[in-house]
mmCIF file of N, CA, C and O in Angstrom:
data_model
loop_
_atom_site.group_PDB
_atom_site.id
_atom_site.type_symbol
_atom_site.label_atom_id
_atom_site.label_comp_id
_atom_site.label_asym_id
_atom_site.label_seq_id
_atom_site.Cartn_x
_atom_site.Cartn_y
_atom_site.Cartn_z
ATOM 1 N N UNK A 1 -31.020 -220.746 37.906
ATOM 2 C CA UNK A 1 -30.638 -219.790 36.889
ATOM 3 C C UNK A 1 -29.313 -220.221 36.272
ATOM 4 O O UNK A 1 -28.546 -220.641 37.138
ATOM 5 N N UNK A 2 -28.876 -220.241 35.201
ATOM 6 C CA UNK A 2 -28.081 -220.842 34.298
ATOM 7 C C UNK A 2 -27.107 -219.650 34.178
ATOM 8 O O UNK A 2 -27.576 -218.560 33.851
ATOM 9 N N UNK A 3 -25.578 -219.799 34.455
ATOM 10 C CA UNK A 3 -24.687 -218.755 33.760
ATOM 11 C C UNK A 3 -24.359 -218.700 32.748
ATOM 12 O O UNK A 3 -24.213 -219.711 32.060
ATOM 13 N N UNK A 4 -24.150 -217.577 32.352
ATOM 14 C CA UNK A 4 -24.131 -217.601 30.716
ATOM 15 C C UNK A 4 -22.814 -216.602 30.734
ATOM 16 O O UNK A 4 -22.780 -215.708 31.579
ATOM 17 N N UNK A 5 -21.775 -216.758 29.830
ATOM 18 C CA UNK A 5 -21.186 -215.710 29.241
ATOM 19 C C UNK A 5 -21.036 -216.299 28.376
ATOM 20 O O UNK A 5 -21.184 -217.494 28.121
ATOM 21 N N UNK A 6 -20.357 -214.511 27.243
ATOM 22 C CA UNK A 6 -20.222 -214.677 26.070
ATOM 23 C C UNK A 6 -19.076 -213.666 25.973
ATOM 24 O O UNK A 6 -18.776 -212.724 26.707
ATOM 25 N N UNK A 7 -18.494 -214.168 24.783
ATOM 26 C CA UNK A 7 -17.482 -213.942 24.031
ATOM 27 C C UNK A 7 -17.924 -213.109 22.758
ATOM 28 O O UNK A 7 -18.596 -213.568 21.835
ATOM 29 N N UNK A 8 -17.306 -211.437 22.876
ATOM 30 C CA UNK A 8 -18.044 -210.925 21.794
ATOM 31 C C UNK A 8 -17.057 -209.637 20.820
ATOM 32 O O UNK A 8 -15.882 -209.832 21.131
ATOM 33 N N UNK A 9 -17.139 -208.500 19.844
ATOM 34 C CA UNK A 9 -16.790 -207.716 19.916
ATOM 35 C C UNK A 9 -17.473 -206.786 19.649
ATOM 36 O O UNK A 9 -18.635 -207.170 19.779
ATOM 37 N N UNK A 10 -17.435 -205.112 19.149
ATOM 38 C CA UNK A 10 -18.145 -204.503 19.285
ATOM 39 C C UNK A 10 -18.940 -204.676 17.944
ATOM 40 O O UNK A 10 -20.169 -204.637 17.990
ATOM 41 N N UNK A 11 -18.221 -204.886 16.627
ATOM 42 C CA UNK A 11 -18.640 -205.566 15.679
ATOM 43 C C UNK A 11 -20.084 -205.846 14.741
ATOM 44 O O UNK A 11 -20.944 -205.394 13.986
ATOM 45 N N UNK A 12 -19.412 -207.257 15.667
ATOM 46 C CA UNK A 12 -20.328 -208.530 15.326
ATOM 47 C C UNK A 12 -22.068 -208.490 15.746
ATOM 48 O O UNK A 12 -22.583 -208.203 16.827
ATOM 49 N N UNK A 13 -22.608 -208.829 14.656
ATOM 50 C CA UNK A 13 -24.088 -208.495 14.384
ATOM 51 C C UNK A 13 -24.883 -209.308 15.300
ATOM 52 O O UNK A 13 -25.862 -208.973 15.967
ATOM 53 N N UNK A 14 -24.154 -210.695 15.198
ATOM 54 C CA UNK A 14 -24.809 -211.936 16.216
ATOM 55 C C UNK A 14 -24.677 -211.800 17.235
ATOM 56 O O UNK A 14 -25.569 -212.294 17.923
ATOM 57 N N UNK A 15 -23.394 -210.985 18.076
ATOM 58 C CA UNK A 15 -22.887 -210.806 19.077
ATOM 59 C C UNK A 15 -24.446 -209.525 19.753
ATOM 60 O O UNK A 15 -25.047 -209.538 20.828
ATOM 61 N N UNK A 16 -24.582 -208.697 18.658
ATOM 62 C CA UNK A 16 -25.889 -207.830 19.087
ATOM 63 C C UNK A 16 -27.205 -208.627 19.280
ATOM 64 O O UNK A 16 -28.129 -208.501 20.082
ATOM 65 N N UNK A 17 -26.947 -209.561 18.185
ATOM 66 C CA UNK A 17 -28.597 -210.331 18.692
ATOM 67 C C UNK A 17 -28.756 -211.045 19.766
ATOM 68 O O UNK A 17 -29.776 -211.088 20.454
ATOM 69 N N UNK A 18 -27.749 -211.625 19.941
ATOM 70 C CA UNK A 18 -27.521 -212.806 21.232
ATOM 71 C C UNK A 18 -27.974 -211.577 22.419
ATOM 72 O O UNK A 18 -28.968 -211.665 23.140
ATOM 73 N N UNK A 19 -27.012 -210.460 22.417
ATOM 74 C CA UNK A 19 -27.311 -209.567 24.020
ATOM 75 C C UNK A 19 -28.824 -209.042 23.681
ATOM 76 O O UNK A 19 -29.688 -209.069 24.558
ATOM 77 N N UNK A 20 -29.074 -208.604 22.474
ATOM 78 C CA UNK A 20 -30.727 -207.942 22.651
ATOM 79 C C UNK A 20 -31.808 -209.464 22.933
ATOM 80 O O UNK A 20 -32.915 -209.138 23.361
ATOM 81 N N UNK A 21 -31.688 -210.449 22.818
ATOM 82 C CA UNK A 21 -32.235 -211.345 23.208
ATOM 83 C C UNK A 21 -32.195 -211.787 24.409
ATOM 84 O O UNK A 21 -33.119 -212.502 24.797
ATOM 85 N N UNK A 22 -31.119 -211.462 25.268
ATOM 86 C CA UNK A 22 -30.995 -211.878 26.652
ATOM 87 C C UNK A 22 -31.681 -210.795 27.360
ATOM 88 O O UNK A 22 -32.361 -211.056 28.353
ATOM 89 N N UNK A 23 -31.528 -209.367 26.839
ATOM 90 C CA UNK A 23 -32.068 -208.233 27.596
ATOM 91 C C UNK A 23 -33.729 -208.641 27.373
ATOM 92 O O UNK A 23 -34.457 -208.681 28.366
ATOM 93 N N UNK A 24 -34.112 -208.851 26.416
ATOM 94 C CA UNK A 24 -35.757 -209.317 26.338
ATOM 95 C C UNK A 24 -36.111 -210.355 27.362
ATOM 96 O O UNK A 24 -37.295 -210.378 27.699
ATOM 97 N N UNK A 25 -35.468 -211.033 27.797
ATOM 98 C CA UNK A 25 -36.151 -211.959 28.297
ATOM 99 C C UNK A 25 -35.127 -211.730 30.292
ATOM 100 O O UNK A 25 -35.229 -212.370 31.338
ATOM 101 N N UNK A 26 -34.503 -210.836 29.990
ATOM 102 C CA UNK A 26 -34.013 -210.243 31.455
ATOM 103 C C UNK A 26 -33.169 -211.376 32.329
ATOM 104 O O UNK A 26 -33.125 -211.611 33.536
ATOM 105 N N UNK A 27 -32.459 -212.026 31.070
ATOM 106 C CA UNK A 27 -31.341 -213.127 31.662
ATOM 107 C C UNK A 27 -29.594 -212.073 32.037
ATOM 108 O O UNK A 27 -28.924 -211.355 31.296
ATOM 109 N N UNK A 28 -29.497 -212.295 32.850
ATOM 110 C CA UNK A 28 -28.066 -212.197 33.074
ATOM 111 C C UNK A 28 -27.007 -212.692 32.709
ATOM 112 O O UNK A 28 -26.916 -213.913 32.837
ATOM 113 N N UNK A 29 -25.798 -211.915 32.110
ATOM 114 C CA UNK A 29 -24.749 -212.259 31.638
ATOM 115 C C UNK A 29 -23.467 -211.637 31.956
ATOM 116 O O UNK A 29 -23.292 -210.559 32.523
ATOM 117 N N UNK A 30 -22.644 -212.412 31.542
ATOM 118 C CA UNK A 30 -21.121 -211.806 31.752
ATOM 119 C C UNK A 30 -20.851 -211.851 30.254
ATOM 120 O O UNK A 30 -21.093 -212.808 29.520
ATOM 121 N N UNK A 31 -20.143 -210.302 29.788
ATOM 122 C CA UNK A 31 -19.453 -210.224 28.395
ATOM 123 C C UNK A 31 -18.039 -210.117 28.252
ATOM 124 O O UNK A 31 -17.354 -209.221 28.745
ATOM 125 N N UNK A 32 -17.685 -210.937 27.653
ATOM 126 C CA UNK A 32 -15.634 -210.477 27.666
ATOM 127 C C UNK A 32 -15.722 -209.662 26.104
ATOM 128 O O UNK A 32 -16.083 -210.184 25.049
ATOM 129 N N UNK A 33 -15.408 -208.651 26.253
ATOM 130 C CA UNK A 33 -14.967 -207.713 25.034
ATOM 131 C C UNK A 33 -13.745 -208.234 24.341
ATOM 132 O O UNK A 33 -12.815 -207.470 24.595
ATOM 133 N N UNK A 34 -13.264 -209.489 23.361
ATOM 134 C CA UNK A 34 -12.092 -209.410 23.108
ATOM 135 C C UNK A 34 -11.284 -208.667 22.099
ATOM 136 O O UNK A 34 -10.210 -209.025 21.616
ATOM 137 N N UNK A 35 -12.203 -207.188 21.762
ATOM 138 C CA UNK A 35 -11.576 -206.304 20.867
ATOM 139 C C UNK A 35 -10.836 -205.470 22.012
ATOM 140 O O UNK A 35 -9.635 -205.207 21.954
ATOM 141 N N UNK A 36 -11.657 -205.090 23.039
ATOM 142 C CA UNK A 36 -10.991 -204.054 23.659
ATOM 143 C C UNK A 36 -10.131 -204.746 24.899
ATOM 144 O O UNK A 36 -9.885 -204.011 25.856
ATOM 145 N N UNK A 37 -9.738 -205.888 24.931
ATOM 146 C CA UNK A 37 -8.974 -206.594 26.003
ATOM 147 C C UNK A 37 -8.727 -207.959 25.090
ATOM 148 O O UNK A 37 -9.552 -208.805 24.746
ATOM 149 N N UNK A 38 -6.994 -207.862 24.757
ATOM 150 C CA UNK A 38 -6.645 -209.479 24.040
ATOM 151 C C UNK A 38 -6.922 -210.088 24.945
ATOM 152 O O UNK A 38 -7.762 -210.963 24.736
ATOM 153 N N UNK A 39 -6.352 -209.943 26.454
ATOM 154 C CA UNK A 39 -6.291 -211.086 27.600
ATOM 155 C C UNK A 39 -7.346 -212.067 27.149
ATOM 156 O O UNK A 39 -7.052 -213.222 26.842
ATOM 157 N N UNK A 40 -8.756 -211.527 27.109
ATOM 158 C CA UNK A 40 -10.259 -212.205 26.605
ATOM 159 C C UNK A 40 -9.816 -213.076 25.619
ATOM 160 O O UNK A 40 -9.842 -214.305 25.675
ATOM 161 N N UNK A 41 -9.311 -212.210 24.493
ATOM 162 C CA UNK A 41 -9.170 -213.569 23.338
ATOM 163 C C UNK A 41 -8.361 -214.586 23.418
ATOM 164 O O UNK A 41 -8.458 -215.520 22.623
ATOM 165 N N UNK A 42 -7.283 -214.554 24.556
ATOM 166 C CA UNK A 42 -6.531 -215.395 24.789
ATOM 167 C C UNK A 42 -7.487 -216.753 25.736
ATOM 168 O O UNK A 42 -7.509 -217.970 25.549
ATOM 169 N N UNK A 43 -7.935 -216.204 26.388
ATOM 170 C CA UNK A 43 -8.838 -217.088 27.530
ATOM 171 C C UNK A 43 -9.680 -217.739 26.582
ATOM 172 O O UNK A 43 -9.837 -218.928 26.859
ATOM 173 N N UNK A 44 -10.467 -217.232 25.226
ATOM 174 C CA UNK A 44 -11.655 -217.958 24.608
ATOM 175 C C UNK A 44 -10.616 -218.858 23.972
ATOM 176 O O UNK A 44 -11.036 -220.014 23.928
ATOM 177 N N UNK A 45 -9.704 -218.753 23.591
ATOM 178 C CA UNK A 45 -8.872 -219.626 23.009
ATOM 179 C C UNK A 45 -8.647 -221.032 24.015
ATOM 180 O O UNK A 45 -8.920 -222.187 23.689
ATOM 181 N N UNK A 46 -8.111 -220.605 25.230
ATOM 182 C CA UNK A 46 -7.470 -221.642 25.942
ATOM 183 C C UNK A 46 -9.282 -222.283 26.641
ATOM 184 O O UNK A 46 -9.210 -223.044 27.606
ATOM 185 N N UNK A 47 -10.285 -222.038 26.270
ATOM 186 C CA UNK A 47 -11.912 -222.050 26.717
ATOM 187 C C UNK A 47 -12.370 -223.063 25.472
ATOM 188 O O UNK A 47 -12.956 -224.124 25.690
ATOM 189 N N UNK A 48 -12.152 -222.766 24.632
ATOM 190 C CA UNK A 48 -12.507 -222.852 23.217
ATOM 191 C C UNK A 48 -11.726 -223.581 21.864
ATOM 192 O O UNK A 48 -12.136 -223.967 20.769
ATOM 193 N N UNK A 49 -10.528 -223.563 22.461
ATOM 194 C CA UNK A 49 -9.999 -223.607 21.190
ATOM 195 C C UNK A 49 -10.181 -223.086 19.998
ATOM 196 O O UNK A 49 -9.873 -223.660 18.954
ATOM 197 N N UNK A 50 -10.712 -221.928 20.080
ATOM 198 C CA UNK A 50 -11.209 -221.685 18.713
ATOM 199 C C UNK A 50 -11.278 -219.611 19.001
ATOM 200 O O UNK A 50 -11.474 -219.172 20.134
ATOM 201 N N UNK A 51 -11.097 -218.737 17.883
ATOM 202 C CA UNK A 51 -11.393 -217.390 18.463
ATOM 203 C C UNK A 51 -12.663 -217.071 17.420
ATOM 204 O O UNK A 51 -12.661 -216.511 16.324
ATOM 205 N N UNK A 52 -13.534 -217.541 18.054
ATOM 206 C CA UNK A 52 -14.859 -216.886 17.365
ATOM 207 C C UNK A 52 -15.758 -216.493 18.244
ATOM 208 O O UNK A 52 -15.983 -217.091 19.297
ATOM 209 N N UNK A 53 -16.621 -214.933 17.673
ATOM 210 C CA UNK A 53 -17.750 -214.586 17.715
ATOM 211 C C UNK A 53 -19.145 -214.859 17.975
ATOM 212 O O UNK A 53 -19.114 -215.862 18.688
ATOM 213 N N UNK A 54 -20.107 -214.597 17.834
ATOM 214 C CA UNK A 54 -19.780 -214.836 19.756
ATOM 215 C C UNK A 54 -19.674 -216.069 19.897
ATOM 216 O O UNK A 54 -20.246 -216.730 19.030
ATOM 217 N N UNK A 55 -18.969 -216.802 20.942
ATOM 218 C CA UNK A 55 -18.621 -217.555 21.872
ATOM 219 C C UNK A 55 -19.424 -217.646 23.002
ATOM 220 O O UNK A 55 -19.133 -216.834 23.880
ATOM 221 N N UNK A 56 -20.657 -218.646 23.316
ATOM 222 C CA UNK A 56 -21.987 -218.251 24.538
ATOM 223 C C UNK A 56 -21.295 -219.724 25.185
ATOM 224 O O UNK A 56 -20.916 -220.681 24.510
ATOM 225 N N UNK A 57 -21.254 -219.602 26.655
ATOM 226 C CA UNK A 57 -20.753 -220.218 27.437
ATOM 227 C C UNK A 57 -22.710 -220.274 28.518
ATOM 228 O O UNK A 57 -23.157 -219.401 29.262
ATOM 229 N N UNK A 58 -23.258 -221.414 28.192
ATOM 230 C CA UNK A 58 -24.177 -221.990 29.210
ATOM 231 C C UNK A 58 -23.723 -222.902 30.223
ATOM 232 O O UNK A 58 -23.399 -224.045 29.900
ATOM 233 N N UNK A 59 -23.661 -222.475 31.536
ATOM 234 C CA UNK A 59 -23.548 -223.614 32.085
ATOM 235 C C UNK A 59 -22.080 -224.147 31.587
ATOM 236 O O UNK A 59 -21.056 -223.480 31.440
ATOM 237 N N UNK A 60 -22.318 -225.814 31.330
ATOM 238 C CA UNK A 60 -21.308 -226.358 31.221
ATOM 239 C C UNK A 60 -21.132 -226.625 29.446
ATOM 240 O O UNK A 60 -20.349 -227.365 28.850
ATOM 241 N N UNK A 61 -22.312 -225.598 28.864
ATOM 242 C CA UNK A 61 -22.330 -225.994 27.318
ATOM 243 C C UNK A 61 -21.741 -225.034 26.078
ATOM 244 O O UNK A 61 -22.214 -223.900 26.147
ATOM 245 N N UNK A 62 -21.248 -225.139 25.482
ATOM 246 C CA UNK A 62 -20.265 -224.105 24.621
ATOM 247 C C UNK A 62 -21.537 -223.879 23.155
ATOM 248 O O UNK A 62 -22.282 -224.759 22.725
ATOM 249 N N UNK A 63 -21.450 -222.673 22.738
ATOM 250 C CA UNK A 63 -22.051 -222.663 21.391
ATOM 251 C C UNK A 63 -21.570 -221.755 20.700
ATOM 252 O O UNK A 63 -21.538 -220.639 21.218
ATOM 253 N N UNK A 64 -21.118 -221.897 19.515
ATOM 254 C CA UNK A 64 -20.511 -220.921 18.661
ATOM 255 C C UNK A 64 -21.409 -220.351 17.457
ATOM 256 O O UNK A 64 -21.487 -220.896 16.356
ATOM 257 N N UNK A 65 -21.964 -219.367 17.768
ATOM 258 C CA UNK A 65 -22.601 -218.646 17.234
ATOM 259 C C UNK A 65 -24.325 -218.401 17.961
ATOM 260 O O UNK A 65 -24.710 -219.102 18.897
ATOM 261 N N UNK A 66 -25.037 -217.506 17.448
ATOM 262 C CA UNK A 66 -26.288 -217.209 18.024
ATOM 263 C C UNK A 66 -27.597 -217.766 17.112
ATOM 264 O O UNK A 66 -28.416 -218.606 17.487
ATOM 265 N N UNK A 67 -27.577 -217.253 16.158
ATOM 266 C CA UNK A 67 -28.723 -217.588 15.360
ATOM 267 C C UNK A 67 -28.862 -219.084 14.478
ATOM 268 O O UNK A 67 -29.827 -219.409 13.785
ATOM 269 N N UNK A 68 -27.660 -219.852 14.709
ATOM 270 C CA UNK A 68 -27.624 -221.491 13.971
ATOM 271 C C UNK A 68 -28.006 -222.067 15.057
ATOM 272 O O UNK A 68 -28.684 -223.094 15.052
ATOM 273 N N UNK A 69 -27.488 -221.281 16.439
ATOM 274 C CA UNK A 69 -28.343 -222.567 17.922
ATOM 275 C C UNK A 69 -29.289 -221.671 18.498
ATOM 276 O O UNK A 69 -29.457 -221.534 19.709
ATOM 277 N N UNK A 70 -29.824 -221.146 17.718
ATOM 278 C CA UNK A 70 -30.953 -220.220 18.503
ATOM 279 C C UNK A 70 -32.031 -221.309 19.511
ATOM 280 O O UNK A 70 -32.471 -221.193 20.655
ATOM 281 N N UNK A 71 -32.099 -221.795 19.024
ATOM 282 C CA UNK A 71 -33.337 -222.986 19.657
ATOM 283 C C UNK A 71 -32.617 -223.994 20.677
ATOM 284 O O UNK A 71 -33.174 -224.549 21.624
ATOM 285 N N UNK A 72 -31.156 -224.133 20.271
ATOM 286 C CA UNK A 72 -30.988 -224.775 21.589
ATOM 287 C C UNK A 72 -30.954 -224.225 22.705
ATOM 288 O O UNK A 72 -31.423 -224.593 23.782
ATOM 289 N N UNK A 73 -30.146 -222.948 22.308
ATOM 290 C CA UNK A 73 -30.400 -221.686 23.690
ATOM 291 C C UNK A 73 -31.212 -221.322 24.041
ATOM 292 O O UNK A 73 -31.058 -220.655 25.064
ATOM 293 N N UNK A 74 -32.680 -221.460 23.496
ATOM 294 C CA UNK A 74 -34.207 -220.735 23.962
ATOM 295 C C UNK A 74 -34.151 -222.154 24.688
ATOM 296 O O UNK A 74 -33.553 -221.939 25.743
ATOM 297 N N UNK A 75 -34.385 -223.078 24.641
ATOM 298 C CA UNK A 75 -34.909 -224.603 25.557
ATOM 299 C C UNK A 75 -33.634 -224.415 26.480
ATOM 300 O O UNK A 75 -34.241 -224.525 27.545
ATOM 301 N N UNK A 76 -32.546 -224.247 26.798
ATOM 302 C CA UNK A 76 -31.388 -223.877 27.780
ATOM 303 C C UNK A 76 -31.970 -223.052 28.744
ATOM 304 O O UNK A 76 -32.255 -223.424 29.882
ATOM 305 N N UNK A 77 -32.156 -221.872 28.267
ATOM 306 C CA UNK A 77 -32.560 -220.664 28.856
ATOM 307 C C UNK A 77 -34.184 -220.039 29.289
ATOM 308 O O UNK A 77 -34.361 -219.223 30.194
ATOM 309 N N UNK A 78 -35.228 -220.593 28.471
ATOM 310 C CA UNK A 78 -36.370 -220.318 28.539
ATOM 311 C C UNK A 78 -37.218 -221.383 29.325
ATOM 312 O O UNK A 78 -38.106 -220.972 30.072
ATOM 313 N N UNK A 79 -37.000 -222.660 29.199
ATOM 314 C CA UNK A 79 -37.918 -223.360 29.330
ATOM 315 C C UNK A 79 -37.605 -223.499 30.781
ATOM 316 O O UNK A 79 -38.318 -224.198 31.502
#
């Protein structure tokens, strides 16, 4: 089973698709809220270099955004 977190806020639209897609398919995750805790946005920063939405942490693989790597994350996660 592959860990996954993500980097999200309450927001962000992709940030909703990414979690209603994990709940469909009954993968487990860890979410850092970095609206309601900076600490988070500080960590995706020093993680990332970068403070974006969502932020999906596979394993050892970083992807910034949900629906431009949708397909790499279904073959990550599904197959």
């Amino acid at each position: 089973m592959s860990n996954v977190e993500v980097y999200t806020t309450p927001t962000c639209e992709d940030c909703k698709n990414f979690k209603k897609f994990l709940g469909e398919h009954e993968i487990s995750f860890t979410e850092y809220d970095i609206a309601d805790h900076p600490d988070y946005a500080d960590t995706l920063r020093n993680r990332s270099g970068k403070n974006l939405v969502p932020t999906i942490f596979i394993d050892n693989q970083i992807f910034f955004g949900f629906v431009f790597n949708r397909q790499k994350i279904e073959k990550l996660l599904l197959t």
